[in-house]
mmCIF file of C-alpha atoms and ligand atoms in Angstrom:
data_model
loop_
_atom_site.group_PDB
_atom_site.id
_atom_site.type_symbol
_atom_site.label_atom_id
_atom_site.label_comp_id
_atom_site.label_asym_id
_atom_site.label_seq_id
_atom_site.Cartn_x
_atom_site.Cartn_y
_atom_site.Cartn_z
ATOM 1 C CA MET A 1 49.324 -57.136 22.202
ATOM 2 C CA SER A 2 52.699 -58.605 22.852
ATOM 3 C CA LEU A 3 56.326 -57.880 22.091
ATOM 4 C CA LEU A 4 57.944 -60.146 19.532
ATOM 5 C CA ASN A 5 61.511 -61.429 19.546
ATOM 6 C CA ILE A 6 63.622 -59.715 16.875
ATOM 7 C CA LEU A 7 66.114 -61.992 15.089
ATOM 8 C CA ARG A 8 69.677 -60.700 15.168
ATOM 9 C CA TYR A 9 72.123 -60.764 12.294
ATOM 10 C CA PRO A 10 73.734 -63.173 11.337
ATOM 11 C CA ASP A 11 70.756 -65.452 12.131
ATOM 12 C CA ALA A 12 70.186 -67.581 9.001
ATOM 13 C CA ARG A 13 66.399 -67.099 9.278
ATOM 14 C CA LEU A 14 66.883 -63.445 8.232
ATOM 15 C CA HIS A 15 67.734 -64.764 4.767
ATOM 16 C CA LYS A 16 64.458 -66.617 4.176
ATOM 17 C CA ILE A 17 62.307 -65.261 1.357
ATOM 18 C CA ALA A 18 58.848 -64.103 2.470
ATOM 19 C CA LYS A 19 55.678 -65.380 0.788
ATOM 20 C CA PRO A 20 52.764 -63.131 -0.211
ATOM 21 C CA VAL A 21 49.969 -62.650 2.326
ATOM 22 C CA THR A 22 46.730 -64.206 1.053
ATOM 23 C CA VAL A 23 44.465 -64.237 4.115
ATOM 24 C CA PHE A 24 43.370 -60.967 5.760
ATOM 25 C CA ASP A 25 42.011 -62.180 9.070
ATOM 26 C CA THR A 26 42.255 -61.470 12.805
ATOM 27 C CA ARG A 27 45.540 -63.371 12.985
ATOM 28 C CA LEU A 28 47.058 -60.897 10.497
ATOM 29 C CA LYS A 29 45.644 -57.915 12.459
ATOM 30 C CA LYS A 30 47.143 -59.284 15.678
ATOM 31 C CA LEU A 31 50.522 -59.796 13.958
ATOM 32 C CA ILE A 32 50.455 -56.199 12.644
ATOM 33 C CA ALA A 33 49.596 -54.848 16.121
ATOM 34 C CA ASP A 34 52.376 -56.905 17.718
ATOM 35 C CA MET A 35 54.900 -55.833 15.067
ATOM 36 C CA ALA A 36 53.964 -52.163 15.542
ATOM 37 C CA GLU A 37 54.301 -52.465 19.320
ATOM 38 C CA THR A 38 57.676 -54.211 18.922
ATOM 39 C CA MET A 39 58.916 -51.514 16.510
ATOM 40 C CA TYR A 40 57.837 -48.621 18.765
ATOM 41 C CA GLU A 41 59.256 -50.262 21.865
ATOM 42 C CA ALA A 42 62.669 -50.954 20.268
ATOM 43 C CA PRO A 43 62.497 -48.027 19.197
ATOM 44 C CA GLY A 44 62.747 -48.194 15.424
ATOM 45 C CA VAL A 45 61.193 -46.641 12.317
ATOM 46 C CA GLY A 46 60.508 -49.882 10.464
ATOM 47 C CA LEU A 47 60.125 -53.621 10.993
ATOM 48 C CA ALA A 48 59.651 -56.424 8.470
ATOM 49 C CA ALA A 49 57.881 -59.665 9.394
ATOM 50 C CA SER A 50 61.051 -61.576 8.429
ATOM 51 C CA GLN A 51 62.763 -59.962 11.431
ATOM 52 C CA VAL A 52 60.287 -61.585 13.827
ATOM 53 C CA ASP A 53 60.622 -64.960 12.057
ATOM 54 C CA VAL A 54 57.342 -64.683 10.141
ATOM 55 C CA HIS A 55 58.145 -65.146 6.470
ATOM 56 C CA GLU A 56 55.242 -63.271 4.921
ATOM 57 C CA GLN A 57 55.347 -60.056 2.884
ATOM 58 C CA LEU A 58 54.382 -57.627 5.612
ATOM 59 C CA MET A 59 56.150 -54.591 7.043
ATOM 60 C CA VAL A 60 55.320 -51.715 9.375
ATOM 61 C CA ILE A 61 56.901 -48.271 9.107
ATOM 62 C CA ASP A 62 56.590 -45.009 11.028
ATOM 63 C CA THR A 63 59.066 -42.296 10.042
ATOM 64 C CA SER A 64 57.162 -39.462 11.758
ATOM 65 C CA ASP A 65 58.884 -37.523 14.560
ATOM 66 C CA ALA A 66 55.927 -38.012 16.893
ATOM 67 C CA GLY A 67 55.584 -41.735 16.166
ATOM 68 C CA ASN A 68 51.892 -41.396 15.317
ATOM 69 C CA ASP A 69 51.848 -42.250 11.596
ATOM 70 C CA LEU A 70 51.888 -46.043 11.354
ATOM 71 C CA ARG A 71 52.013 -47.372 7.795
ATOM 72 C CA VAL A 72 51.351 -51.019 6.997
ATOM 73 C CA PHE A 73 52.612 -52.471 3.708
ATOM 74 C CA ILE A 74 51.481 -55.924 2.613
ATOM 75 C CA ASN A 75 52.804 -57.599 -0.566
ATOM 76 C CA PRO A 76 54.658 -54.380 -1.538
ATOM 77 C CA GLN A 77 55.944 -53.835 -5.077
ATOM 78 C CA ILE A 78 58.200 -51.079 -6.382
ATOM 79 C CA LEU A 79 56.456 -49.587 -9.434
ATOM 80 C CA TRP A 80 59.124 -47.004 -10.171
ATOM 81 C CA ALA A 81 62.494 -45.920 -8.751
ATOM 82 C CA SER A 82 64.307 -42.663 -9.544
ATOM 83 C CA GLU A 83 67.649 -42.693 -11.291
ATOM 84 C CA GLU A 84 68.758 -40.156 -8.743
ATOM 85 C CA LYS A 85 70.365 -41.894 -5.743
ATOM 86 C CA GLN A 86 70.867 -40.886 -2.139
ATOM 87 C CA ILE A 87 73.238 -42.223 0.490
ATOM 88 C CA TYR A 88 71.688 -42.586 3.908
ATOM 89 C CA ASP A 89 73.220 -43.827 7.161
ATOM 90 C CA GLU A 90 71.063 -46.890 7.794
ATOM 91 C CA GLY A 91 70.582 -48.906 10.924
ATOM 92 C CA CYS A 92 68.525 -52.020 11.621
ATOM 93 C CA LEU A 93 66.840 -53.525 14.670
ATOM 94 C CA SER A 94 68.429 -56.856 13.661
ATOM 95 C CA VAL A 95 71.915 -55.296 13.704
ATOM 96 C CA PRO A 96 71.753 -53.121 16.843
ATOM 97 C CA GLY A 97 74.365 -50.393 17.239
ATOM 98 C CA VAL A 98 75.570 -50.535 13.624
ATOM 99 C CA TYR A 99 75.019 -47.643 11.202
ATOM 100 C CA ASP A 100 76.519 -47.256 7.752
ATOM 101 C CA GLY A 101 75.879 -45.499 4.467
ATOM 102 C CA VAL A 102 73.835 -47.295 1.813
ATOM 103 C CA GLU A 103 73.130 -45.864 -1.632
ATOM 104 C CA ARG A 104 69.615 -46.344 -2.998
ATOM 105 C CA PRO A 105 67.196 -44.609 -5.374
ATOM 106 C CA ALA A 106 66.161 -41.298 -3.783
ATOM 107 C CA ARG A 107 62.481 -41.676 -4.693
ATOM 108 C CA VAL A 108 60.240 -44.690 -5.226
ATOM 109 C CA LYS A 109 56.632 -45.342 -6.124
ATOM 110 C CA VAL A 110 55.242 -48.337 -4.261
ATOM 111 C CA ARG A 111 52.031 -50.317 -4.490
ATOM 112 C CA ALA A 112 50.905 -52.428 -1.529
ATOM 113 C CA LEU A 113 47.847 -53.685 0.307
ATOM 114 C CA ASP A 114 46.652 -52.361 3.661
ATOM 115 C CA ALA A 115 45.600 -54.466 6.646
ATOM 116 C CA ASP A 116 42.177 -55.068 5.063
ATOM 117 C CA GLY A 117 43.625 -56.089 1.710
ATOM 118 C CA ASN A 118 42.827 -52.801 -0.062
ATOM 119 C CA PRO A 119 45.457 -51.633 -2.571
ATOM 120 C CA PHE A 120 47.140 -48.250 -2.240
ATOM 121 C CA GLU A 121 50.092 -46.430 -3.778
ATOM 122 C CA VAL A 122 52.695 -44.187 -2.182
ATOM 123 C CA ASP A 123 55.233 -41.788 -3.693
ATOM 124 C CA ALA A 124 58.056 -41.740 -1.191
ATOM 125 C CA ASP A 125 61.249 -39.742 -0.818
ATOM 126 C CA GLY A 126 63.711 -39.028 1.995
ATOM 127 C CA LEU A 127 63.668 -41.341 5.008
ATOM 128 C CA LEU A 128 60.391 -43.003 3.979
ATOM 129 C CA ALA A 129 61.904 -44.050 0.624
ATOM 130 C CA VAL A 130 64.968 -45.442 2.418
ATOM 131 C CA CYS A 131 62.832 -47.278 4.938
ATOM 132 C CA ILE A 132 60.494 -48.847 2.369
ATOM 133 C CA GLN A 133 63.451 -50.176 0.359
ATOM 134 C CA HIS A 134 65.283 -51.374 3.499
ATOM 135 C CA GLU A 135 62.217 -53.290 4.755
ATOM 136 C CA MET A 136 61.454 -54.719 1.303
ATOM 137 C CA ASP A 137 65.012 -56.064 1.241
ATOM 138 C CA HIS A 138 64.253 -57.930 4.497
ATOM 139 C CA LEU A 139 61.294 -59.620 2.782
ATOM 140 C CA MET A 140 63.735 -60.800 0.095
ATOM 141 C CA GLY A 141 66.064 -62.161 2.791
ATOM 142 C CA LYS A 142 68.548 -59.308 2.538
ATOM 143 C CA VAL A 143 70.022 -57.344 5.458
ATOM 144 C CA PHE A 144 71.503 -53.867 4.814
ATOM 145 C CA VAL A 145 75.016 -54.930 5.841
ATOM 146 C CA GLU A 146 75.107 -56.988 2.638
ATOM 147 C CA TYR A 147 75.551 -53.673 0.749
ATOM 148 C CA LEU A 148 78.779 -52.998 2.660
ATOM 149 C CA SER A 149 82.251 -54.279 1.800
ATOM 150 C CA PRO A 150 83.065 -57.894 2.788
ATOM 151 C CA LEU A 151 85.609 -56.518 5.263
ATOM 152 C CA LYS A 152 83.043 -54.350 7.047
ATOM 153 C CA ARG A 153 80.427 -57.094 6.928
ATOM 154 C CA ASN A 154 82.772 -59.632 8.512
ATOM 155 C CA ARG A 155 83.660 -57.165 11.247
ATOM 156 C CA ILE A 156 79.973 -56.579 11.964
ATOM 157 C CA LYS A 157 79.295 -60.325 11.969
ATOM 158 C CA ALA A 158 82.113 -60.904 14.470
ATOM 159 C CA LYS A 159 80.850 -58.048 16.690
ATOM 160 C CA MET A 160 77.278 -59.444 16.664
ATOM 161 C CA LEU A 161 78.420 -62.990 17.484
ATOM 162 C CA LYS A 162 80.602 -61.698 20.318
ATOM 163 C CA GLU A 163 77.674 -59.740 21.794
ATOM 164 C CA GLU A 164 75.447 -62.804 21.496
ATOM 165 C CA ARG A 165 77.994 -64.927 23.405
ATOM 166 C CA GLU A 166 78.271 -62.259 26.097
ATOM 167 C CA GLN A 167 74.501 -62.035 26.451
ATOM 168 C CA LYS A 168 74.196 -65.820 26.749
ATOM 169 C CA ARG A 169 76.908 -65.817 29.419
ATOM 170 C CA ASP A 170 75.190 -63.002 31.340
ATOM 171 C CA LYS A 171 71.934 -64.944 31.245
ATOM 172 C CA GLN A 172 73.640 -68.046 32.619
ATOM 173 C CA TYR A 173 75.059 -66.056 35.532
ATOM 174 C CA ALA A 174 71.685 -64.474 36.168
ATOM 175 C CA THR A 175 69.987 -67.843 36.529
ATOM 176 C CA ARG A 176 72.531 -69.229 38.996
HETATM 177 NI NI1 NI B 201 66.279 -53.705 9.134
#
């Protein structure tokens, strides 16, 4: 297994639209294992393939406290969403250090395929419901900061670009 590089907002590649997975082979299994390792190492509770520059409809999620309940969703579809909404303070591995409230349906019913291509359905609420919707947004090229006001989003963009410049500068010094 190996750790994958996570794209950082505002990288334009985060806005690519993912294509459905059609081949369930060893390459897909390796990608899932690498994505899971990358998510746990970060640490995070969810990671979409879009975030590691693979534009296929695949996401891994583990919202358990112990980090021992890995869920793999391939070609996910929302079958039903509750009218009831919840606001949750979301964060994202592509926008490190930023957390803000996003309102979404409180409960969703989702259909997806597992790593072997077998269909399954999940009724999700709480953090799992948030996470599924957040990761599905990534597959559609959407990052959670796009739900925030333009003012907040521009501030976040400026902060991310500044950090990126600082990291590049630190790297240059380190290699001298
Ligand atoms: Ni995210």
